[in-house]
Amino acid sequence: MMNDDNQDTFRNVNRQPGLQIWTINNMQMVSVPAQGFGNFFEGDCYIVIYINQSKGSGQSADIHYWIGNSSSQDEQGAAAIYVTKLDEHLGGSPVQHREVQGNESPLFRSYFKNGLIYKKGGVASGFHHVDTNVYNVLRLLRVKGRKHVTATEVEVSWNSFNNGDIFLLDMGKAIVQWNGPQSNRREKLKAILLAQDIRDRERGGRAQIGLVEGNDEQASPELMKVMMAVLGQRTGQLKEAIPDDEPDQVQNTNVRLYHVFENSGNLVVQEVATQPLTQDLLHSSDCYILDQRGSNVMVWKGKQASKEERQEALNRAVGYIKAKNYPYSTNVNVMTEGGESAMFKHLFKSWRDREQTQGLGTTYSMGRIAKVDQVKFDTMELHARPELAAQQRMVDDASGDVKVWRIENLELAEVNPNTYGQFYGGDCYLVLYTYQRSNQKQYILYMWQGRHATKDEITACAYQAVNIDNKYNGSPVQVRVVMGKEPRHFLAIFKGKLVIFEGGTGRPGVVTPDGGARLFQVRGTNELNTKATEVLARASSLNTNDVFLLKTDHIIYLWYGKGCSGDERVMGRAMSDVLSKQDKQVVMEGQEPAEFWVAVGGKAPYASDKRLQREEPPHSPRLFECSNQTGQFRMTEVDDFAQSDLDEEDVMLLDTWEEIFLWVGNSANQYEAKEAWNSAQEYLRTHPAGRDPDTPKIIVKQGYEPPTFTGWFNAWDPHKWSVSNSYEEMKKKLSDPDLNNTKLNKSPVGVSGGGNRAPGGPTSSPPVYRFHGGDLYTPSSPAGGTVSPSAGGSGMYLDPELLINKSPSELPQGVDPSQREDYLSDADFENLLGTSRSDFMRLPKWRQSDMKKKSGLF
């Protein structure tokens, strides 16, 4: 079925950190472009690899194979075989995961923060990759989930709606979000983020978003006209809310370890032990299955087990699920000795990695990918291997041309190239990146918004972005960048010289008042991933994991935390030269001169837990959302967690093994907040590893986090809680008061009452995108209309019989009587008017009117 030559099959599999996705097409692995990440066809199977660069030099990899509900057995079999061979190709160290549509693991979902989209069809039904700036779309997505969002394509009909869910009516140039009356704020916010992700990633930032509250539809009359034009008139009541599935497992104390082997051709599963488990139960010469009473099945492969046993591990796990009569969707994880997942280690009473030194020494992971030279990353390798560019949504190797403007007096002002990479929190910037693809120029336009910029400047930034976009005929991909959340490609184009100043301005002639010493946190190991971020010049800002630069009047101190790597120190030294030509002095953590502490206002506690100095702690920290709402203690794990995952409406549990933190959000349910302590007790009592019930428990309130808590998070932002990202704020950003209850360009179906012309755009002189020279939106299937697909148009159009020689009252709902030609396909337009749409638009108005009268369209 497939070529035995793995070198050929996997030649486009790279080993640099990031995400790579393939679909199975005709039993072959076909790469999915970055724009399509997060979109999964229900009729297909996918292979997803995530390679993680741990602190230090170790790499770890996770290989997932995703099974669509409508995929064929042959495709599923091919995916499973490819996963096994891919695991071998990468040295046998990756953790393998079996993912079934609708029941994906938290780790898998963590790669797609804005949610998963399930699309109808697949290879057999004409699979096409998503392409940026393509608007030939008409679909209805049902959005479900508070923490992990999934969007499923459903029939484009009112029959698909219900009162509890959120629906996105996606028409290419416009996306209308309809919020079910019983949906909550968190679900609405997640749906907005998903709609923005579709706009930015699939439409290059050029689609409008409108919001309709299902319990107040009359407040958005123009948007409802759009929906009625597509879905027809609504008759009868909407369906009642559909209860959410409960994929989140109760913490399971029933953990059993089985030895799995073959005897005379028969699979033998022999119970070895029940919890609490100890690491010495695992022998390198064998393979084992660890079963959490069907909630999760994990396979452990010993390093010295036979090649056949290791290759059959995944199939045996699936066979085990069948034998136990567990659901087909049961999660399966396969891992090799030395490459165990954090979840696996947490099921054991104690765990010690091989080669781990005693005391405060460095922990070295055995889970590195084989054959990877542990040397400083060479940017030339990225030039030589273009396939690396797709990782982390990197369109290329960041070697293209860069031009930067700053917003000054609401206009564009070119920035001196000598200061490229220096961004001030009081400014807004536009960064145009130009690169070549297939001998054609491509553009990315970043809109960087400073945290302290004025509202007018942010508005002007978006408006000027539209002007640049128009200058390049709408070809740039627009990306909004919020200060502190810069994507990897943005970092890469400044080649390790990106400095973010907390406030102030870079405008020439503006003197920044001398505020004393300034402190910068440097994160990154090479020119492609490094930035320096200004933090509060206080000792509490330090972190033992990182490099910090303390700039005083006379000298720059390079403070090296005990947990930072050699590569991080090199980048810290390079960044100090960007900041200033002053004298430099290296300061090792623990050996600081008195002048250093004076400059930061005196000594104070900071994130200096000695365990933070380890490359990888014996038990990695894990974050959970806690809930007792069902009467049963439930946890939802948040993989690859960050500060942004701390939900203000929840109680979160951070387990660092030696202590339990309970983080209480400001808007958390009062009862849950009171029950937080009991929740921690319950968590420890039911933990499969038999945890000590007297493990220290620390309750942390939002906004008052100590360094012992923040030190477990990457790039903690002390100002985050002062900036609201609530649903109401997001809705306000999308709203446009000038459009409410009005018509856009006289179109009866203009997107308004919440339409977003451009990301954060101004309310005067807006850009109006058009379909084939028509208005903002072309309706797709009005009530009673017969729909026929356009041969080469931007969507679905009306049968000409519904438009010709009809009085205005006889036209389908939402059709503008004076613009009937906009509702014709290109072929019908040419047949009726005797000319192409583009030629027609060049004619004088009187000539257009004459031709429309003769055709019956006027």
Tab-separated table of C-alpha atoms in Angstrom, residues 1-2 10 22-24 27-29 44-48 63-67 71-88 96-99 301 310-319 328 332 334:
chain	number	residue	atom	x	y	z
A	1	MET	CA	0.000	0.000	0.000
A	2	MET	CA	2.852	2.385	0.645
A	10	PHE	CA	8.790	11.530	5.132
A	22	TRP	CA	-1.026	16.070	6.771
A	23	THR	CA	-4.213	14.533	5.451
A	24	ILE	CA	-4.493	11.023	4.006
A	27	MET	CA	-3.408	6.410	1.016
A	28	GLN	CA	-0.645	9.040	0.799
A	29	MET	CA	0.334	11.809	3.245
A	44	ASP	CA	-10.773	12.340	6.171
A	45	CYS	CA	-8.011	11.214	8.507
A	46	TYR	CA	-5.158	13.513	9.507
A	47	ILE	CA	-1.713	13.200	11.010
A	48	VAL	CA	-0.636	16.052	13.280
A	63	ILE	CA	2.127	12.562	16.911
A	64	HIS	CA	-1.660	12.541	16.677
A	65	TYR	CA	-3.770	10.728	14.143
A	66	TRP	CA	-7.258	12.192	13.835
A	67	ILE	CA	-10.162	10.062	12.664
A	71	SER	CA	-13.618	8.447	7.152
A	72	SER	CA	-13.136	5.022	5.578
A	73	GLN	CA	-11.553	2.026	7.277
A	74	ASP	CA	-8.793	2.057	4.636
A	75	GLU	CA	-7.889	5.674	5.439
A	76	GLN	CA	-7.920	4.955	9.169
A	77	GLY	CA	-5.653	1.968	8.626
A	78	ALA	CA	-3.271	3.989	6.454
A	79	ALA	CA	-3.102	6.765	9.071
A	80	ALA	CA	-2.293	4.264	11.841
A	81	ILE	CA	0.492	2.678	9.753
A	82	TYR	CA	1.967	6.068	8.863
A	83	VAL	CA	1.965	7.085	12.534
A	84	THR	CA	3.898	3.960	13.496
A	85	LYS	CA	6.431	4.437	10.700
A	86	LEU	CA	6.708	8.152	11.447
A	87	ASP	CA	7.432	7.310	15.072
A	88	GLU	CA	10.293	5.079	13.881
A	96	GLN	CA	1.472	8.793	19.790
A	97	HIS	CA	-2.160	9.809	20.257
A	98	ARG	CA	-5.336	8.456	18.677
A	99	GLU	CA	-7.942	11.218	18.303
A	301	LYS	CA	6.926	0.673	25.330
A	310	ARG	CA	6.839	-1.776	19.766
A	311	GLN	CA	5.330	-1.625	16.265
A	312	GLU	CA	2.161	-3.402	17.387
A	313	ALA	CA	1.623	-1.241	20.477
A	314	LEU	CA	-0.990	1.024	18.902
A	315	ASN	CA	-2.954	-1.848	17.333
A	316	ARG	CA	-2.907	-3.714	20.616
A	317	ALA	CA	-4.320	-0.730	22.434
A	318	VAL	CA	-7.182	-0.496	19.923
A	319	GLY	CA	-7.747	-4.246	20.317
A	328	TYR	CA	-14.711	3.720	20.032
A	332	VAL	CA	-5.215	6.208	23.273
A	334	VAL	CA	1.453	5.433	23.085
